[in-house]
mmCIF file of C-alpha atoms in Angstrom:
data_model
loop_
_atom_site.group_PDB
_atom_site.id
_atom_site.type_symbol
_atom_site.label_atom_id
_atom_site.label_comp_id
_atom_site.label_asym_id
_atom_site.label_seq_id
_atom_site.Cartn_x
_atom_site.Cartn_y
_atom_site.Cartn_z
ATOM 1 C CA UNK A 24 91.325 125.281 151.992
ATOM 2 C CA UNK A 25 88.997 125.374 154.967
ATOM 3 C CA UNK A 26 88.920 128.879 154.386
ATOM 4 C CA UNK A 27 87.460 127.882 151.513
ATOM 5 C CA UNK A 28 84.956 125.712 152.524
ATOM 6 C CA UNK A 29 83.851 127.788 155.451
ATOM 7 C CA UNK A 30 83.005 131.035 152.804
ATOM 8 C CA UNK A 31 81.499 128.710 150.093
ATOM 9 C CA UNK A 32 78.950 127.711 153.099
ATOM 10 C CA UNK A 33 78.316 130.874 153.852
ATOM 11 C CA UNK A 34 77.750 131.701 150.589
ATOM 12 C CA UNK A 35 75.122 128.996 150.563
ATOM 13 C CA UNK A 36 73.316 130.148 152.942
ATOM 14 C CA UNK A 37 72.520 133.443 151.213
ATOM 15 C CA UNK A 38 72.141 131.860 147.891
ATOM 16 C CA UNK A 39 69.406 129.443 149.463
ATOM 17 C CA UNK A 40 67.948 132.269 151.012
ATOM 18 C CA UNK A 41 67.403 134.522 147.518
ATOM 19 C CA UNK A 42 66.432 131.261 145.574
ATOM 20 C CA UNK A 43 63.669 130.333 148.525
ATOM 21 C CA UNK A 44 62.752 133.862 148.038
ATOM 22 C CA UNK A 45 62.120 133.883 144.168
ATOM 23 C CA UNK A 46 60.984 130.718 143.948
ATOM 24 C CA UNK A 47 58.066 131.123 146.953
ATOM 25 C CA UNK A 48 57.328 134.942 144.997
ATOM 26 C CA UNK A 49 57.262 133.203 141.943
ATOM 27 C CA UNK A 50 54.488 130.385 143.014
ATOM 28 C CA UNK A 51 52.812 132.982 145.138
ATOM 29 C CA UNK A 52 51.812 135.510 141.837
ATOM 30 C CA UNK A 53 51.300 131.813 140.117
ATOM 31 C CA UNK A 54 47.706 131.300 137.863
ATOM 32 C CA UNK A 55 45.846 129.002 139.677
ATOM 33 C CA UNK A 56 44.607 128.255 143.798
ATOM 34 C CA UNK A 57 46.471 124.787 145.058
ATOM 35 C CA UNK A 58 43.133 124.760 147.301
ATOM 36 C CA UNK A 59 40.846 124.224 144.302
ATOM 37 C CA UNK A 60 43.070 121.677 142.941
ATOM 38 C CA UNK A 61 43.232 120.010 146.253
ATOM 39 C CA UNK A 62 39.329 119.965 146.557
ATOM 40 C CA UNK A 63 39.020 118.814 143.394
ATOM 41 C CA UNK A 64 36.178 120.194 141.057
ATOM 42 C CA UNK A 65 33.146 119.087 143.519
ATOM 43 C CA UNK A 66 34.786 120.669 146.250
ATOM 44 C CA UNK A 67 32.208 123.755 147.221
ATOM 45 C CA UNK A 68 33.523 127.624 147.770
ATOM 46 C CA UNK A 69 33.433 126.679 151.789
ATOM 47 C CA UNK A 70 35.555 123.692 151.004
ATOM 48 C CA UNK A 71 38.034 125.413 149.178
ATOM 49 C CA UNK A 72 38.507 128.384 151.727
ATOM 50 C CA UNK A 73 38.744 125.744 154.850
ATOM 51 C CA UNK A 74 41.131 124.279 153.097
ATOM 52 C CA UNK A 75 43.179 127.487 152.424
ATOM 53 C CA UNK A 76 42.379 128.704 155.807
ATOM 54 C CA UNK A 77 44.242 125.260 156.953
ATOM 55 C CA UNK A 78 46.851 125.690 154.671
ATOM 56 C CA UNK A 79 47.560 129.267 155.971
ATOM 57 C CA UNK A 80 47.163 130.653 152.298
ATOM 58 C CA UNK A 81 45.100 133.563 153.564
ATOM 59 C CA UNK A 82 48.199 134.901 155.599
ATOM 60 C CA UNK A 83 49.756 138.055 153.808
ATOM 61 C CA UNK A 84 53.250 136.969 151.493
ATOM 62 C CA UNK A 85 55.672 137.656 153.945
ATOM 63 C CA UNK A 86 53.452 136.012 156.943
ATOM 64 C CA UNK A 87 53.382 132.731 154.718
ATOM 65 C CA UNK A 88 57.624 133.389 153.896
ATOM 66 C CA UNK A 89 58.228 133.488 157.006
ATOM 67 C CA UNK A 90 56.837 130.540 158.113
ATOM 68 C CA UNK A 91 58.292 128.278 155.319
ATOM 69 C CA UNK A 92 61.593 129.532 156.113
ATOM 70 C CA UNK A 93 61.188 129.115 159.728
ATOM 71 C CA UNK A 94 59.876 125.817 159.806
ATOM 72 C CA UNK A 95 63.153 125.279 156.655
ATOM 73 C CA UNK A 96 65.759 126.304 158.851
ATOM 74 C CA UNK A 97 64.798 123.454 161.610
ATOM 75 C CA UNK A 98 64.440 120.851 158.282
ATOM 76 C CA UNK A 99 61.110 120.827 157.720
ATOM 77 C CA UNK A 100 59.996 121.715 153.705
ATOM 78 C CA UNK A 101 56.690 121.128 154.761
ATOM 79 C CA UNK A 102 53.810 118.490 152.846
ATOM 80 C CA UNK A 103 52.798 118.019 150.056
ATOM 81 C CA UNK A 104 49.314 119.602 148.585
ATOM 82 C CA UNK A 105 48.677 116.608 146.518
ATOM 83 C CA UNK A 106 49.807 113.526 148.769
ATOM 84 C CA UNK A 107 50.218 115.109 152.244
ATOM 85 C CA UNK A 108 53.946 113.316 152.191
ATOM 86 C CA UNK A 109 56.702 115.285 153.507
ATOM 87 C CA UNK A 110 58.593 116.680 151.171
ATOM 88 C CA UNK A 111 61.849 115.280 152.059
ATOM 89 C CA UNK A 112 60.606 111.598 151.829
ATOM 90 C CA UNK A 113 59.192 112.889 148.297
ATOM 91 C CA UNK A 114 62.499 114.323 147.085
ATOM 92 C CA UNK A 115 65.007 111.462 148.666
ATOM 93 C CA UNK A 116 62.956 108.682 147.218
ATOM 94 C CA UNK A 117 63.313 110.481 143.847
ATOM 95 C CA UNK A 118 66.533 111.292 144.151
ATOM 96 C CA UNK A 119 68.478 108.168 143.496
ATOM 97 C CA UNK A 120 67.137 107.968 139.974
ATOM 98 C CA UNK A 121 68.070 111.985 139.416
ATOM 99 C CA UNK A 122 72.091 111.020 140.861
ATOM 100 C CA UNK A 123 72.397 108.173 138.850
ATOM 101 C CA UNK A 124 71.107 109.509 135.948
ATOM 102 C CA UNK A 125 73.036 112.953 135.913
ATOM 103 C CA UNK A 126 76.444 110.484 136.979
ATOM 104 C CA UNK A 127 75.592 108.410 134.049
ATOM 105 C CA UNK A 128 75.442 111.926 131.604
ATOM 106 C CA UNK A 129 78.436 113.008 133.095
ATOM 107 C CA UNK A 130 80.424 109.655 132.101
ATOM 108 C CA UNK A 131 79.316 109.437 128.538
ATOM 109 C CA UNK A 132 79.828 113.343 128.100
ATOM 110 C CA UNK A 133 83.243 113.302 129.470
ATOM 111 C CA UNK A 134 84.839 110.223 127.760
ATOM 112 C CA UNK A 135 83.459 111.821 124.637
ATOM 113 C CA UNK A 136 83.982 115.411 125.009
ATOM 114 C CA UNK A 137 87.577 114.826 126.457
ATOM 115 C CA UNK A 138 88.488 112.411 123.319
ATOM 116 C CA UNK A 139 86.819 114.509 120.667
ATOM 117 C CA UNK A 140 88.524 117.691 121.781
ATOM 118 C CA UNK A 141 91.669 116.064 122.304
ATOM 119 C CA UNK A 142 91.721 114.623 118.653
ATOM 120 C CA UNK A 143 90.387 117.728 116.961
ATOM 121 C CA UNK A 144 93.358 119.835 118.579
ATOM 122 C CA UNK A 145 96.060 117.647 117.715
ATOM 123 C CA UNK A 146 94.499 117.030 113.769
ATOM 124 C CA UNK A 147 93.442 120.819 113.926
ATOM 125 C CA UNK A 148 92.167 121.909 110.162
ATOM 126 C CA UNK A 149 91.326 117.945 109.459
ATOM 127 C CA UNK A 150 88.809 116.178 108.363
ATOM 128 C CA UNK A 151 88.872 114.922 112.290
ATOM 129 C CA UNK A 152 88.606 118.118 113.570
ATOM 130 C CA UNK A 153 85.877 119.462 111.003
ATOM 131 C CA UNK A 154 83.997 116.159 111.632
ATOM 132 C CA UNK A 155 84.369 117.203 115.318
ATOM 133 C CA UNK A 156 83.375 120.895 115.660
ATOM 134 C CA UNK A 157 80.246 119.757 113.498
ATOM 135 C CA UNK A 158 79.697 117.121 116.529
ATOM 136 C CA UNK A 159 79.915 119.738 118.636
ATOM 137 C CA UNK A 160 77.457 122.237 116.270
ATOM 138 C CA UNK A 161 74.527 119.226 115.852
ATOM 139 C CA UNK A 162 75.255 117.928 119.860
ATOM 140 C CA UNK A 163 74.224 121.375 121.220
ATOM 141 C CA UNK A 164 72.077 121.954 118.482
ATOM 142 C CA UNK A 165 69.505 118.798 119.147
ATOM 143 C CA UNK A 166 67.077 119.025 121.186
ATOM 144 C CA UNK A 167 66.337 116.217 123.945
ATOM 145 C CA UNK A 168 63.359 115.043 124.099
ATOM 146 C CA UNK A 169 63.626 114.718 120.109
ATOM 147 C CA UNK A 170 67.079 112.936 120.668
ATOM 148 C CA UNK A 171 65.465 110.245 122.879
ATOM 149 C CA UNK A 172 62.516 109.631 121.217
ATOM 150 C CA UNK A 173 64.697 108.650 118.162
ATOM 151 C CA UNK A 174 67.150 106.430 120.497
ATOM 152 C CA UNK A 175 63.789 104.723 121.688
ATOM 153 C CA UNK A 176 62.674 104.310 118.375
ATOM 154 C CA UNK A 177 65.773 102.442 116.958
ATOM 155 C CA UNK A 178 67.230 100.618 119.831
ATOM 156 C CA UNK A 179 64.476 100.047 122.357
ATOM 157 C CA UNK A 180 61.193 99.365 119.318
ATOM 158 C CA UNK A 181 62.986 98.230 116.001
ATOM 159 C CA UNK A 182 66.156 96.620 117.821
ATOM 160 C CA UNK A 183 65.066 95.931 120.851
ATOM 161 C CA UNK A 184 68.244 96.195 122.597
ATOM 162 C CA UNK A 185 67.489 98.331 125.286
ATOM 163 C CA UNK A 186 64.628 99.321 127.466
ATOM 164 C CA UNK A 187 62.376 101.963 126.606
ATOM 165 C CA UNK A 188 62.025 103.665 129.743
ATOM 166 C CA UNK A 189 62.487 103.145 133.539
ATOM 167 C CA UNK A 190 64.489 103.050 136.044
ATOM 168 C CA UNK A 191 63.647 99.534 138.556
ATOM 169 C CA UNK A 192 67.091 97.912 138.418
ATOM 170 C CA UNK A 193 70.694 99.031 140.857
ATOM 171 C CA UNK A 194 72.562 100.666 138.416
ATOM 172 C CA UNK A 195 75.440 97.703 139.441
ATOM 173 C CA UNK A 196 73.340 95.307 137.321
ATOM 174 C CA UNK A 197 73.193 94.360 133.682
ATOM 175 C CA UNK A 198 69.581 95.174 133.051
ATOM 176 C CA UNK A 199 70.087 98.843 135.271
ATOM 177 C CA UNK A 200 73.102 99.705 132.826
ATOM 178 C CA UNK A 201 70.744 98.989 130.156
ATOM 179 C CA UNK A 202 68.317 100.911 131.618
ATOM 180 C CA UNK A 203 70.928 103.822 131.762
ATOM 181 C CA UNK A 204 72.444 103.520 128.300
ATOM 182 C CA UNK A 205 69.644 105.353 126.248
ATOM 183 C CA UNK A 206 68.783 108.494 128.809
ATOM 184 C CA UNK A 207 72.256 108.870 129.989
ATOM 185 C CA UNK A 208 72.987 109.169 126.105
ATOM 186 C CA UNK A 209 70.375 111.866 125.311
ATOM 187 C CA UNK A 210 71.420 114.027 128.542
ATOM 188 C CA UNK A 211 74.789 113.628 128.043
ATOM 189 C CA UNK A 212 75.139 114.808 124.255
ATOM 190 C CA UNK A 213 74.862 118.411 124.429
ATOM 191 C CA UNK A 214 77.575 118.865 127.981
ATOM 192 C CA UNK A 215 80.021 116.339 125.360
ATOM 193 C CA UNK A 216 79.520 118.853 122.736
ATOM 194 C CA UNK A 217 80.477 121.987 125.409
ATOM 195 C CA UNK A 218 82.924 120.189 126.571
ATOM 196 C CA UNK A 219 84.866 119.238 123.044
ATOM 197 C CA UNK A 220 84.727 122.679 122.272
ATOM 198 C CA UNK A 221 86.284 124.051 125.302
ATOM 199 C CA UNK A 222 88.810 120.809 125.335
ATOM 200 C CA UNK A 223 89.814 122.132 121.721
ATOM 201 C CA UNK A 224 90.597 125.847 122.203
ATOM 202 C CA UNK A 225 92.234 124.275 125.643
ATOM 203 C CA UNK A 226 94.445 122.243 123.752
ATOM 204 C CA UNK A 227 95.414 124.543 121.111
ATOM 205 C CA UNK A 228 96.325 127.329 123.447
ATOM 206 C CA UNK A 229 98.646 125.261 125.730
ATOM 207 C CA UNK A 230 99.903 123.403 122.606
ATOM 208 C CA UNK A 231 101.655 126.475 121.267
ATOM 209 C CA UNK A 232 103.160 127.610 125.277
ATOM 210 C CA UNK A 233 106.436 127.929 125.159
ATOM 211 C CA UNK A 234 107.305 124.609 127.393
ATOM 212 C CA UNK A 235 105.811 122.668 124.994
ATOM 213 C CA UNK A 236 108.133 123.302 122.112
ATOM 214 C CA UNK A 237 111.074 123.540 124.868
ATOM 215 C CA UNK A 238 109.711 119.654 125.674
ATOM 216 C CA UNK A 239 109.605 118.927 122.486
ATOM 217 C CA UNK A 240 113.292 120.256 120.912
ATOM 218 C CA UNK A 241 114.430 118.298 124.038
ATOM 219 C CA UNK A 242 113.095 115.102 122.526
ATOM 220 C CA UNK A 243 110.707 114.438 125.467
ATOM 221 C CA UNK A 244 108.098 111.498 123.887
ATOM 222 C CA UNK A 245 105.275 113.241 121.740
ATOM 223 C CA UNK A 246 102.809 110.675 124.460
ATOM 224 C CA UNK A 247 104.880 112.412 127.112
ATOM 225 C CA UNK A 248 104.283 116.160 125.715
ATOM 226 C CA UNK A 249 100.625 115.228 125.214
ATOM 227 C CA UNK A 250 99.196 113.344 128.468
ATOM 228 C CA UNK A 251 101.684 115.090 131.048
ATOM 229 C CA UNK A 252 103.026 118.944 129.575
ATOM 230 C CA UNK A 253 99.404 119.677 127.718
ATOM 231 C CA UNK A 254 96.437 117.672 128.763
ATOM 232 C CA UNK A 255 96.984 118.540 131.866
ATOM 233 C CA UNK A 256 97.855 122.586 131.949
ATOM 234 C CA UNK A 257 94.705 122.648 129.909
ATOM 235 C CA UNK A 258 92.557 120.880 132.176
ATOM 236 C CA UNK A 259 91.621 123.731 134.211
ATOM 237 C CA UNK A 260 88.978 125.092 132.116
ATOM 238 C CA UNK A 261 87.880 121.915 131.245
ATOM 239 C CA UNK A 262 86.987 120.899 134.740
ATOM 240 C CA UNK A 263 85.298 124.580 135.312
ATOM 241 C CA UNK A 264 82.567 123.259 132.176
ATOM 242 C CA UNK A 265 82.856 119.832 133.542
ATOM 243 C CA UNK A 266 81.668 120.943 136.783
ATOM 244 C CA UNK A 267 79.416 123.444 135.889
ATOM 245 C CA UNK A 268 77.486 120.847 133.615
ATOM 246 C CA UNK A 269 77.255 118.343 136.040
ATOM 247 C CA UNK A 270 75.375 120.998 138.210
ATOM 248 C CA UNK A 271 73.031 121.551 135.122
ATOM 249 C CA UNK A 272 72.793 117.862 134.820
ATOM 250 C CA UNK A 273 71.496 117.699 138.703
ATOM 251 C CA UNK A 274 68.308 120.380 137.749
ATOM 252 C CA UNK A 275 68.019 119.487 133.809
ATOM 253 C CA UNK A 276 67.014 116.300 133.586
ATOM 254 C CA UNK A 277 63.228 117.380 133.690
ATOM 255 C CA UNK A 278 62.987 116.346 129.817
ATOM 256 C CA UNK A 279 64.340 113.019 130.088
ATOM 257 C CA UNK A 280 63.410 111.791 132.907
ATOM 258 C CA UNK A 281 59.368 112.579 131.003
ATOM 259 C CA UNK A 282 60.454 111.020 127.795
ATOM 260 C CA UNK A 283 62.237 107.433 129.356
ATOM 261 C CA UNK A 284 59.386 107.292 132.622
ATOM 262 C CA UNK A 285 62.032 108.118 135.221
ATOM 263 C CA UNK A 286 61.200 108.494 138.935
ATOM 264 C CA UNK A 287 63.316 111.188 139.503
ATOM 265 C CA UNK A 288 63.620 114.703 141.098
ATOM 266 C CA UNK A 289 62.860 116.438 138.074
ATOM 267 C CA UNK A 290 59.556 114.635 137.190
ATOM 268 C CA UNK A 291 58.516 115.518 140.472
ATOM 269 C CA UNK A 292 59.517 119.151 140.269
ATOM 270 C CA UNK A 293 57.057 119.657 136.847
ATOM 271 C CA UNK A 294 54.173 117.663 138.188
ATOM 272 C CA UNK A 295 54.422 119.412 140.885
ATOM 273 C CA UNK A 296 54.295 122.769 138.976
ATOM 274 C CA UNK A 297 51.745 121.733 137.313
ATOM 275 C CA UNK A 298 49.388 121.051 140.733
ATOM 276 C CA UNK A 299 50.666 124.336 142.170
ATOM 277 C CA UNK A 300 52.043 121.939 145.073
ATOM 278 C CA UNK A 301 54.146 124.912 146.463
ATOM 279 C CA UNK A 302 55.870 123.058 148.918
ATOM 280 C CA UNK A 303 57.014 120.503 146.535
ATOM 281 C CA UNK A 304 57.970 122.669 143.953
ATOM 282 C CA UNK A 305 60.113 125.502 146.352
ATOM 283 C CA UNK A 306 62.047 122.073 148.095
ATOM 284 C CA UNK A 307 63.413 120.623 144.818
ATOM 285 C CA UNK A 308 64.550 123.591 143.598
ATOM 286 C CA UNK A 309 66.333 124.098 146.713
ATOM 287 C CA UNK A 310 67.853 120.702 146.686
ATOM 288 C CA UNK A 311 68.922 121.627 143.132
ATOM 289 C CA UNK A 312 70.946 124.809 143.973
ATOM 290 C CA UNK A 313 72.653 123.438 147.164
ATOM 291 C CA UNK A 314 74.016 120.743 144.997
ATOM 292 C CA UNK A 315 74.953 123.294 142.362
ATOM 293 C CA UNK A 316 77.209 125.360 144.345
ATOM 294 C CA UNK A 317 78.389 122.090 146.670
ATOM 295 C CA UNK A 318 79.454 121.196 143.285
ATOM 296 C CA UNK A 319 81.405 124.018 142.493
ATOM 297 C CA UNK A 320 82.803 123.983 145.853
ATOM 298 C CA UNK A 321 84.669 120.457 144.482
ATOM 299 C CA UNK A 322 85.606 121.728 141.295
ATOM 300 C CA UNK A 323 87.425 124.763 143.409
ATOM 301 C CA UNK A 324 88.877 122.113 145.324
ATOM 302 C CA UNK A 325 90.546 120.012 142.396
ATOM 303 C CA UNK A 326 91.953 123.040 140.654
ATOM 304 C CA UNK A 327 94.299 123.321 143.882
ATOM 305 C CA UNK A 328 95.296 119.519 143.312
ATOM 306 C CA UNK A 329 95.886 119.958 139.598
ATOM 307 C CA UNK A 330 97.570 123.518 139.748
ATOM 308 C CA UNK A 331 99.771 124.145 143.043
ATOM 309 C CA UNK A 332 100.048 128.087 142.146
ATOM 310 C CA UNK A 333 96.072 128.388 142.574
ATOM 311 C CA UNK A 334 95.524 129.009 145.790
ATOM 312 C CA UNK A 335 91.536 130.609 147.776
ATOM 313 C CA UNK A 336 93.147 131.257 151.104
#
C-alpha cells in the first residue's frame, strides 16, 4: 500500500507538470492581450506595454514557463490579472462551494444509480428494467444547464420550494440543503445514469457466477445471495465509475455553478478564461487534476478493502 501511495505521488508530479505545460501553451497562443484587458479600453499603447513589461509578458514562452513553475514549486500560483489577489486565496475561498456541491452530486447519483441498476438486474427484461435503461438513455442524454433551468422553473418560480440559486448557508442547515437540492440534482443526473448502467451489466455478470447458483441450491437467503455473494463481487467496477465521476464532478461543475449563481471553482475558472487572467485560469485547472488523480488514488485504495486478491505492491 505505501508502495502505492509513494508511485501515485510520483505520478502526480509528472501529470501536474504536462497539464501546467498545456494549459500555460494553451493561454499563451490564446486570442486576446490580458494587458489590454487590464488597462481597460482608455488605457494608451504605453500603458498597455508597461503593464506587460511588469507582468513579464514580453519574456520568450519558456522564460515566462519557467518562472510560473519556479515560483509553483515553492507555492506560489502567482496574482491575479483582474483583482491582483493571490490565486490561492481566489481558489480556496471558492472552493468550499465546488466540494460541497460535487459531494452533494455524488450522493444523489449514487443512491440512484446503485438502486436503479440493482433493480433493473434483478427484473432484467421488465418493465423495471426497460423503464430503467431509458433513465439511463434520457439522464446522459440531457443536457445541464437545460435540466436546471427547468428544476428552477418548477420548484424554485411556480412552487417555490426551493431557492433559485446560491450558495450563503453551511450545508449542515435546513436552508443550505435547500440550497443544494436543485444543483446537486442537475449535476448528479447524468454520473446516476453511468452509474445504473455499469451497476446493471455488474449485476448480471456476477448473478450468473457459478457461487451464486452454488449459494443459492444451498438455500442461502435470496437477501443473503443479493447484498453479500453479488452486490458486492460486482462492486468493483462500480466504484472505478464512481470514482472516476466524482473526479469529473470536481472540474464539471462549470455549467451549474453559472445557471444556480454558485461561488465556486468553476465559475472562477470561465471568468477567468474569459479575462485571459492566466494565472487564474492555469491554478484551477491544476487544483482540478491533483484532486482527480488523489481521487483515484482512494478508489485504488478501497478495491484492496473490498477484494483481498487485488493487490499494487
Amino acid at each position: 500500500m505505501v508502495a502505492l501511495v509513494v508511485r501515485r505521488f510520483f505520478q502526480l508530479a509528472f501529470l501536474l507538470l504536462g497539464i501546467s505545460f498545456l494549459v500555460f501553451a494553451s493561454m499563451y497562443i490564446a486570442p486576446g492581450d490580458p494587458a489590454a484587458i487590464i488597462g481597460g479600453p482608455t488605457a494608451s499603447e504605453s500603458d498597455v506595454e508597461a503593464i506587460r513589461d511588469n507582468l513579464g509578458l514580453n519574456d520568450p514562452f519558456l522564460v515566462q514557463y519557467g518562472r510560473y513553475v519556479s515560483n509553483a514549486v515553492q507555492g506560489d500560483l502567482g496574482y491575479s490579472y483582474q483583482t491582483s489577489q493571490p490565486v490561492w486565496d481566489a481558489i480556496l475561498v471558492r472552493f468550499p462551494n465546488t466540494l460541497k456541491l460535487a459531494i452533494a452530486s455524488m450522493i444523489v447519483a449514487v443512491i440512484i444509480g446503485i438502486i436503479t441498476g440493482l433493480v433493473s438486474a434483478l427484473r432484467q427484461n421488465s418493465l423495471l428494467d426497460v423503464s430503467a435503461t431509458t433513465f439511463a438513455l434520457a439522464g446522459i442524454s440531457i443536457p445541464n444547464f437545460w435540466l436546471g433551468a427547468v428544476l428552477i422553473l418548477i420548484f424554485s418560480v411556480n412552487l417555490q420550494w426551493l431557492p433559485v440559486g446560491g450558495m450563503s448557508n453551511p450545508w449542515y442547515t435546513l436552508d443550505g440543503i435547500k440550497e443544494l437540492i436543485l444543483p446537486a440534482i442537475t449535476l448528479g443526473t447524468a454520473s446516476a445514469a453511468i452509474i445504473a448502467r455499469m451497476a446493471r451489466s455488474s449485476m448480471l455478470e456476477v448473478i450468473q457466477a457459478d457461487y451464486v447458483r452454488t449459494a443459492r441450491a444451498k438455500g442461502v437467503k435470496e437477501s443473503s445471495v443479493i447484498w453479500i455473494h453479488t452486490l458486492k463481487n460486482a462492486m468493483i467496477p462500480i466504484i472505478t465509475v464512481i470514482g472516476l465521476n466524482f473526479g469529473f464532478l470536481l472540474g464539471g461543475t462549470i455549467i451549474t455553478e453559472k445557471v444556480f449563481a454558485i461561488n465556486g471553482v468553476g465559475r472562477l475558472m470561465i471568468d477567468a478564461i474569459a479575462a485571459r487572467d492566466f494565472p487564474m485560469v492555469q491554478g484551477s485547472v491544476l487544483l482540478v487534476a491533483a484532486l482527480f488523480v488523489f481521487v483515484n488514488l482512494i478508489v485504488d485504495i478501497i478495491y484492496t478493502y473490498i477484494d483481498p486478491r487485488i493487490s499494487f505492491d
